[in-house]
């Protein structure tokens, strides 16, 4: 939940807003007064405007962003959330699998940002929030392509923050740990032992549980809103301490 009225009069675009983190972001910004457009492969109707869009296709992105600006009267906030996962070491994935991950996770963010910039430049409260990942800053096993794509998002966030600060556009990212979304549920379902896999994912996070999509949405709303008007080029970790803590187990601490 964000405070009622925080986003009154503002228009937000959320890519991948039909599911998981994007859906929670859509609801949070909406409850704060924003009019929210969801751009997704299968957009849900729970937003002010649902636009079918494939972030891997530049024409589709340009059409979708133009439709939002025309229908809702501009764009103030962009949340680049649409993304896909990939499992494997650097030896495992084919070139096509690497290209697909970068096509959606990295170039998808580039395309939507590029199309939205002319509208963001006109906003008095412009903000971009990229959904990055703990994988950008911490080595996770079996996630080479995915981690590389999120590392690119972290660097891109900082580069964009530098390029667009003078235009009044803040650019930040949120780095979640493992979040309980349909994505992670699919991952669990495809594992040989879902209960053991869930226990391992929980144990990996110092606070002993999965992050909720609403907790990530709260961080996104903070970085998108007026309370963070002096914050740009930063990453906000929502990971139960996974990025920074080294706890000891057992009695001696
Ligand atoms: P999710 O439940 O799978 O939602 C992702 C949404 O993005 C889906 O609605 C999906 O549509 C859409 N999407 C996928 N490819 C797209 C494309 N080419 N164009 C437009 N929309 C597309 O995943 P999530 O867990 O909420 O993840 C959202 C973001 O958070 C991703 O960037 C992910 O990397 C990041 N993240 C997630 C976690 C986690 O543990 N869940 C942790 C760190 C970061 P379809 O369902 O139709 O494919």
PDB file of C-alpha atoms and ligand atoms in Angstrom, residues 16 18-22 39-42 53-56 81-84 104 131-133 146 150 176-179 181-184 186, ligand 1:
ATOM      1  CA  UNK A  16       4.775  -7.305 -16.901  1.00  0.00           C
ATOM      2  CA  UNK A  18      -0.342  -8.804 -15.061  1.00  0.00           C
ATOM      3  CA  UNK A  19       1.473 -11.122 -12.647  1.00  0.00           C
ATOM      4  CA  UNK A  20       3.596 -11.329  -9.523  1.00  0.00           C
ATOM      5  CA  UNK A  21       5.672  -8.262  -8.659  1.00  0.00           C
ATOM      6  CA  UNK A  22       4.247  -6.182 -11.521  1.00  0.00           C
ATOM      7  CA  UNK A  39       1.915  -3.524 -20.635  1.00  0.00           C
ATOM      8  CA  UNK A  40       2.063  -7.308 -20.792  1.00  0.00           C
ATOM      9  CA  UNK A  41       1.847 -10.266 -23.149  1.00  0.00           C
ATOM     10  CA  UNK A  42      -1.563 -11.073 -21.612  1.00  0.00           C
ATOM     11  CA  UNK A  53       2.769  -5.549 -25.545  1.00  0.00           C
ATOM     12  CA  UNK A  54       5.826  -7.699 -26.135  1.00  0.00           C
ATOM     13  CA  UNK A  55       8.867  -5.863 -24.799  1.00  0.00           C
ATOM     14  CA  UNK A  56      11.009  -7.978 -27.142  1.00  0.00           C
ATOM     15  CA  UNK A  81       9.465  -5.100 -14.513  1.00  0.00           C
ATOM     16  CA  UNK A  82       8.820  -7.590 -17.355  1.00  0.00           C
ATOM     17  CA  UNK A  83      11.454 -10.291 -17.287  1.00  0.00           C
ATOM     18  CA  UNK A  84      12.173 -13.969 -17.735  1.00  0.00           C
ATOM     19  CA  UNK A 104      13.566  -9.338 -22.818  1.00  0.00           C
ATOM     20  CA  UNK A 131      13.336  -4.296 -11.353  1.00  0.00           C
ATOM     21  CA  UNK A 132      16.800  -5.735 -10.951  1.00  0.00           C
ATOM     22  CA  UNK A 133      17.725  -8.685  -8.670  1.00  0.00           C
ATOM     23  CA  UNK A 146      19.933 -14.367 -15.803  1.00  0.00           C
ATOM     24  CA  UNK A 150      20.427  -8.247 -14.157  1.00  0.00           C
ATOM     25  CA  UNK A 176      14.578  -8.339  -4.710  1.00  0.00           C
ATOM     26  CA  UNK A 177      15.707 -11.604  -3.174  1.00  0.00           C
ATOM     27  CA  UNK A 178      13.480 -14.604  -3.881  1.00  0.00           C
ATOM     28  CA  UNK A 179       9.900 -13.392  -4.099  1.00  0.00           C
ATOM     29  CA  UNK A 181       5.312 -15.044  -7.264  1.00  0.00           C
ATOM     30  CA  UNK A 182       3.897 -17.352  -9.969  1.00  0.00           C
ATOM     31  CA  UNK A 183       7.437 -17.408 -11.438  1.00  0.00           C
ATOM     32  CA  UNK A 184       8.870 -18.987  -8.270  1.00  0.00           C
ATOM     33  CA  UNK A 186       6.581 -22.555 -11.480  1.00  0.00           C
TER      34      UNK A 186
HETATM   35  P1  LIG B   1       6.092 -13.353 -13.218  1.00  0.00           P
HETATM   36  O1  LIG B   1       5.107 -13.675 -12.143  1.00  0.00           O
HETATM   37  O2  LIG B   1       6.461 -14.405 -14.216  1.00  0.00           O
HETATM   38  O3  LIG B   1       5.616 -12.032 -13.989  1.00  0.00           O
HETATM   39  C1  LIG B   1       6.324 -11.548 -15.082  1.00  0.00           C
HETATM   40  C2  LIG B   1       5.337 -10.886 -16.031  1.00  0.00           C
HETATM   41  O4  LIG B   1       6.090 -10.382 -17.161  1.00  0.00           O
HETATM   42  C3  LIG B   1       4.320 -11.878 -16.588  1.00  0.00           C
HETATM   43  O5  LIG B   1       3.029 -11.316 -16.624  1.00  0.00           O
HETATM   44  C4  LIG B   1       4.859 -12.157 -17.986  1.00  0.00           C
HETATM   45  O6  LIG B   1       3.874 -12.555 -18.913  1.00  0.00           O
HETATM   46  C5  LIG B   1       5.422 -10.794 -18.342  1.00  0.00           C
HETATM   47  N1  LIG B   1       6.334 -10.890 -19.472  1.00  0.00           N
HETATM   48  C6  LIG B   1       7.259 -11.849 -19.725  1.00  0.00           C
HETATM   49  N2  LIG B   1       7.849 -11.625 -20.907  1.00  0.00           N
HETATM   50  C7  LIG B   1       7.289 -10.500 -21.420  1.00  0.00           C
HETATM   51  C8  LIG B   1       7.463  -9.781 -22.626  1.00  0.00           C
HETATM   52  N3  LIG B   1       8.305 -10.202 -23.568  1.00  0.00           N
HETATM   53  N4  LIG B   1       6.720  -8.671 -22.824  1.00  0.00           N
HETATM   54  C9  LIG B   1       5.821  -8.245 -21.893  1.00  0.00           C
HETATM   55  N5  LIG B   1       5.610  -8.904 -20.738  1.00  0.00           N
HETATM   56  C10 LIG B   1       6.327 -10.022 -20.506  1.00  0.00           C
HETATM   57  O7  LIG B   1       7.495 -12.888 -12.593  1.00  0.00           O
HETATM   58  P2  LIG B   1       7.882 -12.070 -11.259  1.00  0.00           P
HETATM   59  O8  LIG B   1       8.456 -13.042 -10.310  1.00  0.00           O
HETATM   60  O9  LIG B   1       6.777 -11.173 -10.845  1.00  0.00           O
HETATM   61  O10 LIG B   1       9.117 -11.214 -11.832  1.00  0.00           O
HETATM   62  C11 LIG B   1       8.985  -9.884 -12.267  1.00  0.00           C
HETATM   63  C12 LIG B   1      10.366  -9.243 -12.340  1.00  0.00           C
HETATM   64  O11 LIG B   1      10.984  -9.364 -11.065  1.00  0.00           O
HETATM   65  C13 LIG B   1      11.324  -9.863 -13.350  1.00  0.00           C
HETATM   66  O12 LIG B   1      12.073  -8.848 -13.979  1.00  0.00           O
HETATM   67  C14 LIG B   1      12.246 -10.711 -12.486  1.00  0.00           C
HETATM   68  O13 LIG B   1      13.531 -10.869 -13.055  1.00  0.00           O
HETATM   69  C15 LIG B   1      12.300  -9.871 -11.228  1.00  0.00           C
HETATM   70  N6  LIG B   1      12.679 -10.618 -10.035  1.00  0.00           N
HETATM   71  C16 LIG B   1      11.916 -11.653  -9.582  1.00  0.00           C
HETATM   72  C17 LIG B   1      12.301 -12.345  -8.452  1.00  0.00           C
HETATM   73  C18 LIG B   1      11.499 -13.502  -7.891  1.00  0.00           C
HETATM   74  O14 LIG B   1      12.024 -14.214  -7.017  1.00  0.00           O
HETATM   75  N7  LIG B   1      10.254 -13.713  -8.319  1.00  0.00           N
HETATM   76  C19 LIG B   1      13.486 -11.987  -7.793  1.00  0.00           C
HETATM   77  C20 LIG B   1      14.242 -10.933  -8.279  1.00  0.00           C
HETATM   78  C21 LIG B   1      13.827 -10.254  -9.408  1.00  0.00           C
HETATM   79  P3  LIG B   1       3.574 -14.135 -19.116  1.00  0.00           P
HETATM   80  O15 LIG B   1       3.217 -14.679 -17.764  1.00  0.00           O
HETATM   81  O16 LIG B   1       2.443 -14.135 -20.097  1.00  0.00           O
HETATM   82  O17 LIG B   1       4.838 -14.732 -19.647  1.00  0.00           O
END
